[in-house]
mmCIF file of C-alpha atoms and ligand atoms in Angstrom:
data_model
loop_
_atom_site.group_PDB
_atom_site.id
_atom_site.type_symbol
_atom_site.label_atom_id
_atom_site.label_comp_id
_atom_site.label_asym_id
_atom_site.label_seq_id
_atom_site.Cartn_x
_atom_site.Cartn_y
_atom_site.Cartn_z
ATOM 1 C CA UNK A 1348 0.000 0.000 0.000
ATOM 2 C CA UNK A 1349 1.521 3.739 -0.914
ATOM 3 C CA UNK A 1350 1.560 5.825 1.805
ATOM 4 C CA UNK A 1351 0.582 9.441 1.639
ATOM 5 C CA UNK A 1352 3.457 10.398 1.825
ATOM 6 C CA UNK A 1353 4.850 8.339 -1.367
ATOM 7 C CA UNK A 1354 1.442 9.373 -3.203
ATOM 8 C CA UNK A 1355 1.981 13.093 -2.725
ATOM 9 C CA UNK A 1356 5.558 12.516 -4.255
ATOM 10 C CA UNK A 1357 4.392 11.290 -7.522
ATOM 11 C CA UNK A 1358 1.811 14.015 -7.277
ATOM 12 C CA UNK A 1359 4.264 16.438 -7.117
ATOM 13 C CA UNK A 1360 6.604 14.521 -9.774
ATOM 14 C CA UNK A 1361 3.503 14.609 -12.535
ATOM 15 C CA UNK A 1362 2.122 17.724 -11.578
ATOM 16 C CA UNK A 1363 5.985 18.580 -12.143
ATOM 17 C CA UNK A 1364 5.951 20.648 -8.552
ATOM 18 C CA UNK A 1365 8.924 21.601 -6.475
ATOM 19 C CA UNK A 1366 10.490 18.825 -4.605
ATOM 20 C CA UNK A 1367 10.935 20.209 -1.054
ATOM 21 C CA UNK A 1368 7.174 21.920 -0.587
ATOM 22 C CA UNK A 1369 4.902 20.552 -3.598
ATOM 23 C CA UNK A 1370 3.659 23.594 -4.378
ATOM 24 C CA UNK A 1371 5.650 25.969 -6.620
ATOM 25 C CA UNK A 1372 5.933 25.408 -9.791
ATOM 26 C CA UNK A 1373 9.202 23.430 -11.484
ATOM 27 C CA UNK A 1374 8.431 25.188 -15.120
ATOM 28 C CA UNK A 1375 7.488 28.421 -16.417
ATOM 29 C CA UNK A 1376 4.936 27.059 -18.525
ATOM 30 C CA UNK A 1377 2.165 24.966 -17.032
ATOM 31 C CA UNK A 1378 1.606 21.100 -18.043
ATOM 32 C CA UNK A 1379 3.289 18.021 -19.879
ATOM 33 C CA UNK A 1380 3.050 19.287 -22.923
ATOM 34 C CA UNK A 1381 4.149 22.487 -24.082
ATOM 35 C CA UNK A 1382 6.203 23.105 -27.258
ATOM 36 C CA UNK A 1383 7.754 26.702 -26.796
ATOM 37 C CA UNK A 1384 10.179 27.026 -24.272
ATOM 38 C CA UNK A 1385 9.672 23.673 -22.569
ATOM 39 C CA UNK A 1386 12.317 23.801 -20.608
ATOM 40 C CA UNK A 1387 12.354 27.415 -19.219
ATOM 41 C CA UNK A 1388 12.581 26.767 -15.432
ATOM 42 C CA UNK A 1389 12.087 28.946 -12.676
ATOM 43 C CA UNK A 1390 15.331 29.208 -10.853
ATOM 44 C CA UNK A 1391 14.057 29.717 -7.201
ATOM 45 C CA UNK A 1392 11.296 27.779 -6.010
ATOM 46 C CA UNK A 1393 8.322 30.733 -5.617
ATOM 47 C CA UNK A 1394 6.347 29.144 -2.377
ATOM 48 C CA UNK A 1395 9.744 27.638 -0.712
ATOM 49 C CA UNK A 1396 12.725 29.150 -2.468
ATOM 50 C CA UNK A 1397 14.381 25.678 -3.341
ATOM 51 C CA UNK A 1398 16.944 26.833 -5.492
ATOM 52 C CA UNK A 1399 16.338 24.126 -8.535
ATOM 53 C CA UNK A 1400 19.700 23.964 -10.564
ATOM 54 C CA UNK A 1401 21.576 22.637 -7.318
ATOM 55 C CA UNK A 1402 24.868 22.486 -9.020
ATOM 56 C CA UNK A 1403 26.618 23.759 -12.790
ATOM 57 C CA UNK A 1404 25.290 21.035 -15.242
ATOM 58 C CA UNK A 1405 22.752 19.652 -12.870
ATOM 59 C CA UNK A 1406 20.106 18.834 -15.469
ATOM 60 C CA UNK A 1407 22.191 16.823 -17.957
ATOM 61 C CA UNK A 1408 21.437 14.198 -15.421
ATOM 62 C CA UNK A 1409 17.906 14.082 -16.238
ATOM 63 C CA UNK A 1410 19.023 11.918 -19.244
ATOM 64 C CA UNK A 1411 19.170 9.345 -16.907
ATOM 65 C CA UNK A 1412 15.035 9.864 -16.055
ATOM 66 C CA UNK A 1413 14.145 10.760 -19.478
ATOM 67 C CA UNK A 1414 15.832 7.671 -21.368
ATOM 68 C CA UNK A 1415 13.360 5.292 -19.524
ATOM 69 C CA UNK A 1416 10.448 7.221 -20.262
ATOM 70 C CA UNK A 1417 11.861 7.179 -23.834
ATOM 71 C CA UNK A 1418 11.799 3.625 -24.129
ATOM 72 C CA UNK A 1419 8.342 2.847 -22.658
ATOM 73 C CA UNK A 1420 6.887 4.849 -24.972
ATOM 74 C CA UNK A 1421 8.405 3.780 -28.172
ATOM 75 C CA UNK A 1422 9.281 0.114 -27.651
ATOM 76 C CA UNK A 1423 6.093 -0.923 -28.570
ATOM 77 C CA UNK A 1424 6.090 0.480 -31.914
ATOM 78 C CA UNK A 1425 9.876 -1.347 -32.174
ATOM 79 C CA UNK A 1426 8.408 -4.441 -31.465
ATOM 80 C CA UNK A 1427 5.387 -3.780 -34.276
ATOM 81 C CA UNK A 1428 8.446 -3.211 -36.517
ATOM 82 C CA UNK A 1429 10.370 -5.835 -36.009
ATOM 83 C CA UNK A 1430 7.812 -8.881 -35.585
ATOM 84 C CA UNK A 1431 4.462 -7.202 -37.132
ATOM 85 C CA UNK A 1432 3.897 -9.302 -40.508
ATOM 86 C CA UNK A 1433 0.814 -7.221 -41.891
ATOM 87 C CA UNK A 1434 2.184 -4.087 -41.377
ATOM 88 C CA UNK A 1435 6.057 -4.406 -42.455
ATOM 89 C CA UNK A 1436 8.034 -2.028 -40.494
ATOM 90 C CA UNK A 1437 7.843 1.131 -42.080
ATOM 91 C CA UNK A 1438 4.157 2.090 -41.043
ATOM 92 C CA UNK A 1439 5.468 1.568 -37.064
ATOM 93 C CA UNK A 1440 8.564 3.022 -37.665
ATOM 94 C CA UNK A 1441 6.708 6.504 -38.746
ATOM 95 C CA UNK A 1442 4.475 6.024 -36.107
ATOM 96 C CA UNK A 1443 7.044 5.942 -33.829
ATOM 97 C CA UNK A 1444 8.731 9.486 -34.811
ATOM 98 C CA UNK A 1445 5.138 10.758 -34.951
ATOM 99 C CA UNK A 1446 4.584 9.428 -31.281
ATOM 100 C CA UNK A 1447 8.223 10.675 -30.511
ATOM 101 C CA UNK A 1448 7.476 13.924 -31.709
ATOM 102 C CA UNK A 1449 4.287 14.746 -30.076
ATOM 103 C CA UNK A 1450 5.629 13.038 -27.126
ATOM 104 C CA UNK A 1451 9.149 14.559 -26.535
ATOM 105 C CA UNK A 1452 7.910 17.900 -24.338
ATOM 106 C CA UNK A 1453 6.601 15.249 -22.169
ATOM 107 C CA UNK A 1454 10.026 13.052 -22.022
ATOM 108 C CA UNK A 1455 12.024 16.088 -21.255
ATOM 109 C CA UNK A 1456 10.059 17.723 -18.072
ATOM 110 C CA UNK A 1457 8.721 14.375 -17.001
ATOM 111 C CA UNK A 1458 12.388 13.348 -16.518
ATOM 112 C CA UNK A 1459 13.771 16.307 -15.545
ATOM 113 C CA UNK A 1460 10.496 16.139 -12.750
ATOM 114 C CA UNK A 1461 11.893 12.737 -11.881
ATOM 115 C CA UNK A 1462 15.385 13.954 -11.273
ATOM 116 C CA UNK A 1463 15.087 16.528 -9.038
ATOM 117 C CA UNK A 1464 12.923 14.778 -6.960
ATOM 118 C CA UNK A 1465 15.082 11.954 -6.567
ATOM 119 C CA UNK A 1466 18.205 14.921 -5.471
ATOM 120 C CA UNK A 1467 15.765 16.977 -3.079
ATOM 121 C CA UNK A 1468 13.355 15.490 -0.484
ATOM 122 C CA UNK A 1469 10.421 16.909 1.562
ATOM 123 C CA UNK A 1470 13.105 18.633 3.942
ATOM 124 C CA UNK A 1471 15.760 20.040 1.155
ATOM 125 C CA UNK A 1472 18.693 18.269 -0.195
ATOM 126 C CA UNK A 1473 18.896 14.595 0.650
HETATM 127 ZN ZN1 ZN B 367 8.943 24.835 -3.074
#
């Protein structure tokens, strides 16, 4: 059984909310999916002031998040690809740059979301 605790967390990871109070905002722009300036950040937490970018070059670690996310979503359209017989793989293969394309805002914050809340806790920096 999650606890409340662990709910709020992925709450806060989803609704892509500051780590330490769950309230301010990670992003600039509101929701999963947003094309211009998906990645403008606020640099201050503005309920808590977490400082977000804890250290120079702090984000390129969110690779590590995003990768996973990138896989879930487009490993089923590999495996259409590779073993579909009525389709051949070229119709999943498009699909999957179509799904990768509409799908990428959501890679980057989700695992950027995922990283930072994995480096700060409910009390500041584990
Ligand atoms: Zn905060």
């Amino acid at each position: 059984m999650i606890s409340q605790n662990k709910y709020n967390r992925y709450r806060s990871i989803i609704g892509l909310k500051c780590p330490k109070c769950s309230k301010g905002d990670l992003f600039i722009k509101k929701g999963l999916i947003v094309y211009s300036g998906m990645l403008l950040m606020h640099e201050h937490c503005e309920v808590c002031n977490q400082k977000f970018e804890i250290e120079p070059g702090f984000w390129i670690g969110a690779l590590w998040t995003s990768y996973p996310i990138v896989v879930l979503i487009e490993f089923p359209f590999l495996m259409l690809a590779l073993f579909s017989e009525t389709l051949g793989p070229w119709i999943p293969l498009g699909l999957m740059f179509v799904a990768f394309y509409f799908a990428y805002p959501l890679m980057l914050r989700l695992g950027r979301s995922i990283w930072i809340h994995n480096w700060i806790g409910f009390d500041g920096i584990r």
